[in-house]
Amino acid sequence: MDQKKVIVADSINEKGISDLEEVADVTVDTSITPEELVKTIKDYDAIVVRSRTKVTREVIEAAPKLKIIARAGVGVDNVDVEAANEKGIMVINAPESTSISVAEHTMGLMMSLARKISLADKSVKEGKWEKSKFMGMELNNKILGIVGMGRIGSQVVKRAKAFNMDILVYDPYISDEAGLEMGVSVVDLETLIRQSDLITLHVPLTPETRNLISADELEIMKDTAFIINCSRGGIVNEEALYDALKNNKIGGAALDVFTEEPPQDSPLFELDNLVATPHIGASTVEAQRDAALIVANEIITVFQDGSPRNVLNMPVMDPKNFQLMKPYLELAEKMGSFMMQATSGNIKNMDVTYCGELAEMPQHDILTRSILQVILNPILTEPVNLVNALSIAQNRGIVVTEGKRLESEGYKCIIELEIKTDEDVFSIDGTFVDEPKIIKINGYWVDVKPEGNMFIAKYQDLPGTIGAIGTKLGEHEINIATMQVGRREAGGEAIMVLKVDQSVPQSVLEEVKKMDNVDGAVSLEFD
Ligand code: NAD
């Protein structure tokens, strides 16, 4: 058998290269130009990059033998994953390689703030000896608030415990049991902000986390408290932070990440109570070595026909099955998006039943993975994909069960989906008749195309309730396009599904939820 050929196009740790050399013919060319890469890539089975080399569609289309694109780091911004998908090429990375480095940098920033290390360093180098100016604070027995307990947050927990700190965690997507296991108290964001002596952020940047810490949050922090951001710029609002630091509303802040990088003329840098580092959380020899070792090991696994752990893209389905499943993949995505928006709280269980013809089709677990992908993607830093969705769900304590039933209530196929969270149970049934449709919500028959803006309310079927909800939306200039209602018996529990012309804002939802006879309301938005 021909020896496999690997090109390493960016500089990576030597040990990663020597590991690869044991099984493959490795070319290291860390100055290769995009044009040269397009010309030579046809000979290679795998390519390893860091950030310099872009693996573009042009490169991928010129690579008939390529099986793996490996990024020795976190994220794959420099790889055209879609083009790789189309050619059935695996994209792998090393997501866990930097967690310890970032956690240690966080601890370093914590110490720097608590003991004013960077200020004291500057002062001594200026020839001063200002012992009394640099009165510090011990971390011992202090309350540390960790926002986001994923890979990095959990490593911070371990290190903070060694400092004898009490730990509060806010992460709406982990269970209380996960908190108990780590020996931390899981609380809501407001409690964490009010009670912590130090707050550290370890969440992805999402619409939900952008400006998570703004003026209101800084206002309720203890006046002596410190805040640290080693996650992503934009999670702390920099203008609000400037005001809070300038007015000594909080004790201090440390930032490794900024809204704009490098930051241009930030007024924050005038302040003594701000510690800044240039996005170096992951910049350690060990993180880079680990990234190289992880991807080298993954490539070797693939060459030896094993299953790599960090594959980011879709496994290749044979084209015939793909065509068969395509409409149901579309339906699964819509149902996942519906559930992601309609449920709240920690997901404990997800039950999916495939009914009718779908029960007899091969590979319907791909649909379960697709639903999970849509539900989990918005809350995690690393892309959740059809390969890793089940294991990520398992790691987060979600029990996923799949069932099959031949009977399908007159439809060709139905997907029944039920999600239990620690707050709620929600179920929907969907089918595909020319397009995806939701045909049952919480057991009530409906006929809804998941598109545009929708509003769903649970209410008691008493005279005047439907009208009152409609009037409330009207008061806020929300126009109702269509309405469906479902109930089991007169006067009992009922559900109302509206198509609306505008998205229903959270403030209006809260007003509806407080109305007489209304048991709940959600707003959904589809592409
Ligand atoms: P992760 O996906 O393992 O963990 C993120 C956690 O945040 C998850 O547990 C998730 O449930 C939680 N979360 C999601 N939305 C939330 C919300 N609205 N409120 C509270 N919690 C929420 O990610 P990770 O690998 O731990 O990375 C965390 C952050 O660190 C990311 O923003 C990543 O980009 C950043 N990072 C920074 C550096 C650096 O150099 N400074 C290096 C690597 C990663």
PDB file of N, CA and C in Angstrom, residues 236-316:
ATOM      1  N   VAL A 236     -18.405  41.797  27.562  1.00  0.00           N
ATOM      2  CA  VAL A 236     -18.493  42.926  28.495  1.00  0.00           C
ATOM      3  C   VAL A 236     -18.597  44.184  27.636  1.00  0.00           C
ATOM      4  N   ASN A 237     -19.565  45.031  27.919  1.00  0.00           N
ATOM      5  CA  ASN A 237     -19.712  46.270  27.172  1.00  0.00           C
ATOM      6  C   ASN A 237     -18.610  47.238  27.597  1.00  0.00           C
ATOM      7  N   GLU A 238     -17.737  47.590  26.658  1.00  0.00           N
ATOM      8  CA  GLU A 238     -16.535  48.344  27.037  1.00  0.00           C
ATOM      9  C   GLU A 238     -16.838  49.769  27.495  1.00  0.00           C
ATOM     10  N   GLU A 239     -17.865  50.404  26.914  1.00  0.00           N
ATOM     11  CA  GLU A 239     -18.197  51.779  27.349  1.00  0.00           C
ATOM     12  C   GLU A 239     -18.689  51.745  28.794  1.00  0.00           C
ATOM     13  N   ALA A 240     -19.585  50.779  29.084  1.00  0.00           N
ATOM     14  CA  ALA A 240     -20.123  50.675  30.449  1.00  0.00           C
ATOM     15  C   ALA A 240     -19.014  50.330  31.427  1.00  0.00           C
ATOM     16  N   LEU A 241     -18.077  49.479  30.988  1.00  0.00           N
ATOM     17  CA  LEU A 241     -16.965  49.093  31.866  1.00  0.00           C
ATOM     18  C   LEU A 241     -16.094  50.317  32.159  1.00  0.00           C
ATOM     19  N   TYR A 242     -15.852  51.117  31.127  1.00  0.00           N
ATOM     20  CA  TYR A 242     -15.045  52.326  31.325  1.00  0.00           C
ATOM     21  C   TYR A 242     -15.689  53.203  32.402  1.00  0.00           C
ATOM     22  N   ASP A 243     -17.012  53.430  32.283  1.00  0.00           N
ATOM     23  CA  ASP A 243     -17.696  54.287  33.269  1.00  0.00           C
ATOM     24  C   ASP A 243     -17.571  53.704  34.678  1.00  0.00           C
ATOM     25  N   ALA A 244     -17.792  52.387  34.779  1.00  0.00           N
ATOM     26  CA  ALA A 244     -17.764  51.750  36.113  1.00  0.00           C
ATOM     27  C   ALA A 244     -16.365  51.828  36.726  1.00  0.00           C
ATOM     28  N   LEU A 245     -15.322  51.663  35.904  1.00  0.00           N
ATOM     29  CA  LEU A 245     -13.954  51.713  36.429  1.00  0.00           C
ATOM     30  C   LEU A 245     -13.563  53.147  36.767  1.00  0.00           C
ATOM     31  N   LYS A 246     -13.933  54.065  35.892  1.00  0.00           N
ATOM     32  CA  LYS A 246     -13.579  55.477  36.074  1.00  0.00           C
ATOM     33  C   LYS A 246     -14.185  56.010  37.371  1.00  0.00           C
ATOM     34  N   ASN A 247     -15.448  55.589  37.624  1.00  0.00           N
ATOM     35  CA  ASN A 247     -16.143  56.084  38.823  1.00  0.00           C
ATOM     36  C   ASN A 247     -15.940  55.164  40.026  1.00  0.00           C
ATOM     37  N   ASN A 248     -14.993  54.248  39.925  1.00  0.00           N
ATOM     38  CA  ASN A 248     -14.736  53.283  41.006  1.00  0.00           C
ATOM     39  C   ASN A 248     -16.002  52.575  41.480  1.00  0.00           C
ATOM     40  N   LYS A 249     -16.903  52.332  40.527  1.00  0.00           N
ATOM     41  CA  LYS A 249     -18.130  51.587  40.866  1.00  0.00           C
ATOM     42  C   LYS A 249     -17.775  50.128  41.151  1.00  0.00           C
ATOM     43  N   ILE A 250     -16.696  49.653  40.498  1.00  0.00           N
ATOM     44  CA  ILE A 250     -16.200  48.300  40.812  1.00  0.00           C
ATOM     45  C   ILE A 250     -14.703  48.418  41.129  1.00  0.00           C
ATOM     46  N   GLY A 251     -14.145  47.340  41.684  1.00  0.00           N
ATOM     47  CA  GLY A 251     -12.745  47.405  42.108  1.00  0.00           C
ATOM     48  C   GLY A 251     -11.763  47.440  40.942  1.00  0.00           C
ATOM     49  N   GLY A 252     -12.049  46.673  39.901  1.00  0.00           N
ATOM     50  CA  GLY A 252     -11.117  46.629  38.787  1.00  0.00           C
ATOM     51  C   GLY A 252     -11.549  45.603  37.765  1.00  0.00           C
ATOM     52  N   ALA A 253     -10.827  45.576  36.643  1.00  0.00           N
ATOM     53  CA  ALA A 253     -11.162  44.619  35.582  1.00  0.00           C
ATOM     54  C   ALA A 253      -9.890  44.172  34.903  1.00  0.00           C
ATOM     55  N   ALA A 254      -9.940  42.953  34.349  1.00  0.00           N
ATOM     56  CA  ALA A 254      -8.824  42.470  33.537  1.00  0.00           C
ATOM     57  C   ALA A 254      -9.407  41.934  32.237  1.00  0.00           C
ATOM     58  N   LEU A 255      -8.840  42.370  31.127  1.00  0.00           N
ATOM     59  CA  LEU A 255      -9.346  41.944  29.816  1.00  0.00           C
ATOM     60  C   LEU A 255      -8.214  41.328  29.000  1.00  0.00           C
ATOM     61  N   ASP A 256      -8.474  40.131  28.474  1.00  0.00           N
ATOM     62  CA  ASP A 256      -7.535  39.523  27.526  1.00  0.00           C
ATOM     63  C   ASP A 256      -8.091  39.663  26.110  1.00  0.00           C
ATOM     64  N   VAL A 257      -9.384  40.021  26.027  1.00  0.00           N
ATOM     65  CA  VAL A 257     -10.062  40.072  24.723  1.00  0.00           C
ATOM     66  C   VAL A 257     -10.821  41.385  24.611  1.00  0.00           C
ATOM     67  N   PHE A 258     -10.967  41.884  23.390  1.00  0.00           N
ATOM     68  CA  PHE A 258     -11.545  43.204  23.173  1.00  0.00           C
ATOM     69  C   PHE A 258     -12.522  43.148  22.006  1.00  0.00           C
ATOM     70  N   THR A 259     -13.437  44.120  21.996  1.00  0.00           N
ATOM     71  CA  THR A 259     -14.425  44.167  20.918  1.00  0.00           C
ATOM     72  C   THR A 259     -13.705  44.309  19.581  1.00  0.00           C
ATOM     73  N   GLU A 260     -12.705  45.191  19.551  1.00  0.00           N
ATOM     74  CA  GLU A 260     -11.908  45.330  18.340  1.00  0.00           C
ATOM     75  C   GLU A 260     -10.483  44.929  18.695  1.00  0.00           C
ATOM     76  N   GLU A 261      -9.889  44.032  17.925  1.00  0.00           N
ATOM     77  CA  GLU A 261      -8.527  43.591  18.246  1.00  0.00           C
ATOM     78  C   GLU A 261      -7.601  43.812  17.052  1.00  0.00           C
ATOM     79  N   PRO A 262      -6.460  44.485  17.214  1.00  0.00           N
ATOM     80  CA  PRO A 262      -6.074  45.164  18.454  1.00  0.00           C
ATOM     81  C   PRO A 262      -6.957  46.386  18.698  1.00  0.00           C
ATOM     82  N   PRO A 263      -7.185  46.736  19.969  1.00  0.00           N
ATOM     83  CA  PRO A 263      -8.060  47.882  20.270  1.00  0.00           C
ATOM     84  C   PRO A 263      -7.416  49.189  19.800  1.00  0.00           C
ATOM     85  N   GLN A 264      -8.221  50.091  19.274  1.00  0.00           N
ATOM     86  CA  GLN A 264      -7.684  51.359  18.766  1.00  0.00           C
ATOM     87  C   GLN A 264      -8.001  52.458  19.779  1.00  0.00           C
ATOM     88  N   ASP A 265      -7.009  53.095  20.331  1.00  0.00           N
ATOM     89  CA  ASP A 265      -7.169  54.250  21.229  1.00  0.00           C
ATOM     90  C   ASP A 265      -8.239  54.030  22.293  1.00  0.00           C
ATOM     91  N   SER A 266      -8.249  52.890  22.947  1.00  0.00           N
ATOM     92  CA  SER A 266      -9.307  52.664  23.933  1.00  0.00           C
ATOM     93  C   SER A 266      -9.081  53.527  25.173  1.00  0.00           C
ATOM     94  N   PRO A 267     -10.114  54.286  25.605  1.00  0.00           N
ATOM     95  CA  PRO A 267      -9.972  55.086  26.820  1.00  0.00           C
ATOM     96  C   PRO A 267      -9.724  54.209  28.054  1.00  0.00           C
ATOM     97  N   LEU A 268     -10.051  52.921  27.942  1.00  0.00           N
ATOM     98  CA  LEU A 268      -9.841  52.005  29.079  1.00  0.00           C
ATOM     99  C   LEU A 268      -8.376  51.998  29.519  1.00  0.00           C
ATOM    100  N   PHE A 269      -7.468  52.211  28.542  1.00  0.00           N
ATOM    101  CA  PHE A 269      -6.042  52.084  28.861  1.00  0.00           C
ATOM    102  C   PHE A 269      -5.509  53.249  29.690  1.00  0.00           C
ATOM    103  N   GLU A 270      -6.350  54.290  29.892  1.00  0.00           N
ATOM    104  CA  GLU A 270      -5.923  55.389  30.769  1.00  0.00           C
ATOM    105  C   GLU A 270      -6.094  55.004  32.235  1.00  0.00           C
ATOM    106  N   LEU A 271      -6.801  53.895  32.487  1.00  0.00           N
ATOM    107  CA  LEU A 271      -7.228  53.624  33.865  1.00  0.00           C
ATOM    108  C   LEU A 271      -6.268  52.680  34.589  1.00  0.00           C
ATOM    109  N   ASP A 272      -5.964  53.023  35.845  1.00  0.00           N
ATOM    110  CA  ASP A 272      -5.070  52.185  36.641  1.00  0.00           C
ATOM    111  C   ASP A 272      -5.744  50.898  37.108  1.00  0.00           C
ATOM    112  N   ASN A 273      -7.073  50.929  37.213  1.00  0.00           N
ATOM    113  CA  ASN A 273      -7.741  49.714  37.720  1.00  0.00           C
ATOM    114  C   ASN A 273      -8.122  48.740  36.598  1.00  0.00           C
ATOM    115  N   LEU A 274      -7.488  48.885  35.426  1.00  0.00           N
ATOM    116  CA  LEU A 274      -7.679  47.913  34.348  1.00  0.00           C
ATOM    117  C   LEU A 274      -6.346  47.225  34.046  1.00  0.00           C
ATOM    118  N   VAL A 275      -6.387  45.890  33.980  1.00  0.00           N
ATOM    119  CA  VAL A 275      -5.224  45.119  33.544  1.00  0.00           C
ATOM    120  C   VAL A 275      -5.554  44.593  32.152  1.00  0.00           C
ATOM    121  N   ALA A 276      -4.646  44.771  31.202  1.00  0.00           N
ATOM    122  CA  ALA A 276      -4.945  44.326  29.835  1.00  0.00           C
ATOM    123  C   ALA A 276      -3.840  43.421  29.316  1.00  0.00           C
ATOM    124  N   THR A 277      -4.242  42.357  28.593  1.00  0.00           N
ATOM    125  CA  THR A 277      -3.256  41.511  27.901  1.00  0.00           C
ATOM    126  C   THR A 277      -3.758  41.315  26.464  1.00  0.00           C
ATOM    127  N   PRO A 278      -2.843  41.099  25.521  1.00  0.00           N
ATOM    128  CA  PRO A 278      -3.229  41.080  24.101  1.00  0.00           C
ATOM    129  C   PRO A 278      -3.690  39.702  23.603  1.00  0.00           C
ATOM    130  N   HIS A 279      -4.821  39.214  24.112  1.00  0.00           N
ATOM    131  CA  HIS A 279      -5.419  37.936  23.675  1.00  0.00           C
ATOM    132  C   HIS A 279      -4.367  36.810  23.686  1.00  0.00           C
ATOM    133  N   ILE A 280      -3.759  36.639  24.857  1.00  0.00           N
ATOM    134  CA  ILE A 280      -2.689  35.624  24.965  1.00  0.00           C
ATOM    135  C   ILE A 280      -3.106  34.446  25.847  1.00  0.00           C
ATOM    136  N   GLY A 281      -4.425  34.366  26.143  1.00  0.00           N
ATOM    137  CA  GLY A 281      -4.902  33.288  27.017  1.00  0.00           C
ATOM    138  C   GLY A 281      -4.403  31.919  26.574  1.00  0.00           C
ATOM    139  N   ALA A 282      -4.373  31.691  25.266  1.00  0.00           N
ATOM    140  CA  ALA A 282      -4.018  30.352  24.769  1.00  0.00           C
ATOM    141  C   ALA A 282      -2.560  30.280  24.336  1.00  0.00           C
ATOM    142  N   SER A 283      -1.821  31.386  24.501  1.00  0.00           N
ATOM    143  CA  SER A 283      -0.463  31.415  23.944  1.00  0.00           C
ATOM    144  C   SER A 283       0.549  30.810  24.906  1.00  0.00           C
ATOM    145  N   THR A 284       0.600  29.500  24.949  1.00  0.00           N
ATOM    146  CA  THR A 284       1.646  28.830  25.723  1.00  0.00           C
ATOM    147  C   THR A 284       2.271  27.746  24.847  1.00  0.00           C
ATOM    148  N   VAL A 285       3.478  27.414  25.184  1.00  0.00           N
ATOM    149  CA  VAL A 285       4.182  26.353  24.462  1.00  0.00           C
ATOM    150  C   VAL A 285       3.372  25.062  24.573  1.00  0.00           C
ATOM    151  N   GLU A 286       2.823  24.833  25.783  1.00  0.00           N
ATOM    152  CA  GLU A 286       2.113  23.564  26.016  1.00  0.00           C
ATOM    153  C   GLU A 286       0.835  23.487  25.179  1.00  0.00           C
ATOM    154  N   ALA A 287       0.092  24.613  25.096  1.00  0.00           N
ATOM    155  CA  ALA A 287      -1.164  24.591  24.323  1.00  0.00           C
ATOM    156  C   ALA A 287      -0.849  24.300  22.860  1.00  0.00           C
ATOM    157  N   GLN A 288       0.233  24.914  22.363  1.00  0.00           N
ATOM    158  CA  GLN A 288       0.564  24.689  20.957  1.00  0.00           C
ATOM    159  C   GLN A 288       1.080  23.278  20.725  1.00  0.00           C
ATOM    160  N   ARG A 289       1.848  22.786  21.711  1.00  0.00           N
ATOM    161  CA  ARG A 289       2.322  21.399  21.597  1.00  0.00           C
ATOM    162  C   ARG A 289       1.127  20.443  21.607  1.00  0.00           C
ATOM    163  N   ASP A 290       0.216  20.664  22.561  1.00  0.00           N
ATOM    164  CA  ASP A 290      -0.931  19.761  22.666  1.00  0.00           C
ATOM    165  C   ASP A 290      -1.771  19.786  21.394  1.00  0.00           C
ATOM    166  N   ALA A 291      -1.942  20.990  20.816  1.00  0.00           N
ATOM    167  CA  ALA A 291      -2.735  21.089  19.590  1.00  0.00           C
ATOM    168  C   ALA A 291      -2.095  20.244  18.496  1.00  0.00           C
ATOM    169  N   ALA A 292      -0.746  20.325  18.383  1.00  0.00           N
ATOM    170  CA  ALA A 292      -0.045  19.560  17.345  1.00  0.00           C
ATOM    171  C   ALA A 292      -0.165  18.054  17.620  1.00  0.00           C
ATOM    172  N   LEU A 293      -0.014  17.681  18.897  1.00  0.00           N
ATOM    173  CA  LEU A 293      -0.084  16.252  19.229  1.00  0.00           C
ATOM    174  C   LEU A 293      -1.488  15.701  18.987  1.00  0.00           C
ATOM    175  N   ILE A 294      -2.487  16.507  19.366  1.00  0.00           N
ATOM    176  CA  ILE A 294      -3.877  16.032  19.200  1.00  0.00           C
ATOM    177  C   ILE A 294      -4.184  15.803  17.713  1.00  0.00           C
ATOM    178  N   VAL A 295      -3.844  16.790  16.859  1.00  0.00           N
ATOM    179  CA  VAL A 295      -4.208  16.593  15.443  1.00  0.00           C
ATOM    180  C   VAL A 295      -3.358  15.496  14.797  1.00  0.00           C
ATOM    181  N   ALA A 296      -2.076  15.380  15.209  1.00  0.00           N
ATOM    182  CA  ALA A 296      -1.242  14.305  14.638  1.00  0.00           C
ATOM    183  C   ALA A 296      -1.870  12.957  14.992  1.00  0.00           C
ATOM    184  N   ASN A 297      -2.297  12.837  16.239  1.00  0.00           N
ATOM    185  CA  ASN A 297      -2.905  11.590  16.695  1.00  0.00           C
ATOM    186  C   ASN A 297      -4.216  11.299  15.933  1.00  0.00           C
ATOM    187  N   GLU A 298      -4.985  12.345  15.681  1.00  0.00           N
ATOM    188  CA  GLU A 298      -6.246  12.176  14.944  1.00  0.00           C
ATOM    189  C   GLU A 298      -5.980  11.714  13.504  1.00  0.00           C
ATOM    190  N   ILE A 299      -4.944  12.313  12.882  1.00  0.00           N
ATOM    191  CA  ILE A 299      -4.638  11.931  11.493  1.00  0.00           C
ATOM    192  C   ILE A 299      -4.194  10.461  11.458  1.00  0.00           C
ATOM    193  N   ILE A 300      -3.354  10.088  12.431  1.00  0.00           N
ATOM    194  CA  ILE A 300      -2.879   8.688  12.484  1.00  0.00           C
ATOM    195  C   ILE A 300      -4.075   7.750  12.656  1.00  0.00           C
ATOM    196  N   THR A 301      -5.014   8.152  13.540  1.00  0.00           N
ATOM    197  CA  THR A 301      -6.218   7.328  13.761  1.00  0.00           C
ATOM    198  C   THR A 301      -6.964   7.113  12.452  1.00  0.00           C
ATOM    199  N   VAL A 302      -7.129   8.195  11.677  1.00  0.00           N
ATOM    200  CA  VAL A 302      -7.870   8.061  10.412  1.00  0.00           C
ATOM    201  C   VAL A 302      -7.094   7.174   9.433  1.00  0.00           C
ATOM    202  N   PHE A 303      -5.771   7.351   9.350  1.00  0.00           N
ATOM    203  CA  PHE A 303      -4.972   6.520   8.438  1.00  0.00           C
ATOM    204  C   PHE A 303      -5.071   5.044   8.825  1.00  0.00           C
ATOM    205  N   GLN A 304      -5.298   4.799  10.137  1.00  0.00           N
ATOM    206  CA  GLN A 304      -5.399   3.397  10.569  1.00  0.00           C
ATOM    207  C   GLN A 304      -6.849   2.927  10.647  1.00  0.00           C
ATOM    208  N   ASP A 305      -7.730   3.666   9.943  1.00  0.00           N
ATOM    209  CA  ASP A 305      -9.156   3.335   9.834  1.00  0.00           C
ATOM    210  C   ASP A 305      -9.920   3.420  11.152  1.00  0.00           C
ATOM    211  N   GLY A 306      -9.403   4.189  12.097  1.00  0.00           N
ATOM    212  CA  GLY A 306     -10.129   4.384  13.362  1.00  0.00           C
ATOM    213  C   GLY A 306     -11.070   5.590  13.261  1.00  0.00           C
ATOM    214  N   SER A 307     -11.746   5.909  14.385  1.00  0.00           N
ATOM    215  CA  SER A 307     -12.676   7.057  14.380  1.00  0.00           C
ATOM    216  C   SER A 307     -12.068   8.197  15.173  1.00  0.00           C
ATOM    217  N   PRO A 308     -11.795   9.312  14.501  1.00  0.00           N
ATOM    218  CA  PRO A 308     -11.237  10.452  15.230  1.00  0.00           C
ATOM    219  C   PRO A 308     -12.290  11.082  16.135  1.00  0.00           C
ATOM    220  N   ARG A 309     -11.832  11.794  17.186  1.00  0.00           N
ATOM    221  CA  ARG A 309     -12.798  12.355  18.154  1.00  0.00           C
ATOM    222  C   ARG A 309     -13.260  13.758  17.783  1.00  0.00           C
ATOM    223  N   ASN A 310     -12.376  14.501  17.090  1.00  0.00           N
ATOM    224  CA  ASN A 310     -12.677  15.924  16.902  1.00  0.00           C
ATOM    225  C   ASN A 310     -13.078  16.287  15.474  1.00  0.00           C
ATOM    226  N   VAL A 311     -13.916  15.441  14.867  1.00  0.00           N
ATOM    227  CA  VAL A 311     -14.335  15.750  13.491  1.00  0.00           C
ATOM    228  C   VAL A 311     -15.415  16.823  13.547  1.00  0.00           C
ATOM    229  N   LEU A 312     -15.268  17.836  12.714  1.00  0.00           N
ATOM    230  CA  LEU A 312     -16.208  18.949  12.782  1.00  0.00           C
ATOM    231  C   LEU A 312     -17.310  18.887  11.741  1.00  0.00           C
ATOM    232  N   ASN A 313     -17.119  18.108  10.707  1.00  0.00           N
ATOM    233  CA  ASN A 313     -18.124  18.157   9.636  1.00  0.00           C
ATOM    234  C   ASN A 313     -18.875  16.842   9.505  1.00  0.00           C
ATOM    235  N   MET A 314     -19.757  16.828   8.559  1.00  0.00           N
ATOM    236  CA  MET A 314     -20.701  15.729   8.414  1.00  0.00           C
ATOM    237  C   MET A 314     -20.027  14.457   7.903  1.00  0.00           C
ATOM    238  N   PRO A 315     -20.404  13.310   8.448  1.00  0.00           N
ATOM    239  CA  PRO A 315     -19.877  12.084   7.862  1.00  0.00           C
ATOM    240  C   PRO A 315     -20.509  11.919   6.480  1.00  0.00           C
ATOM    241  N   VAL A 316     -19.826  11.269   5.619  1.00  0.00           N
ATOM    242  CA  VAL A 316     -20.388  11.176   4.266  1.00  0.00           C
ATOM    243  C   VAL A 316     -21.444  10.076   4.233  1.00  0.00           C
TER     244      VAL A 316
END
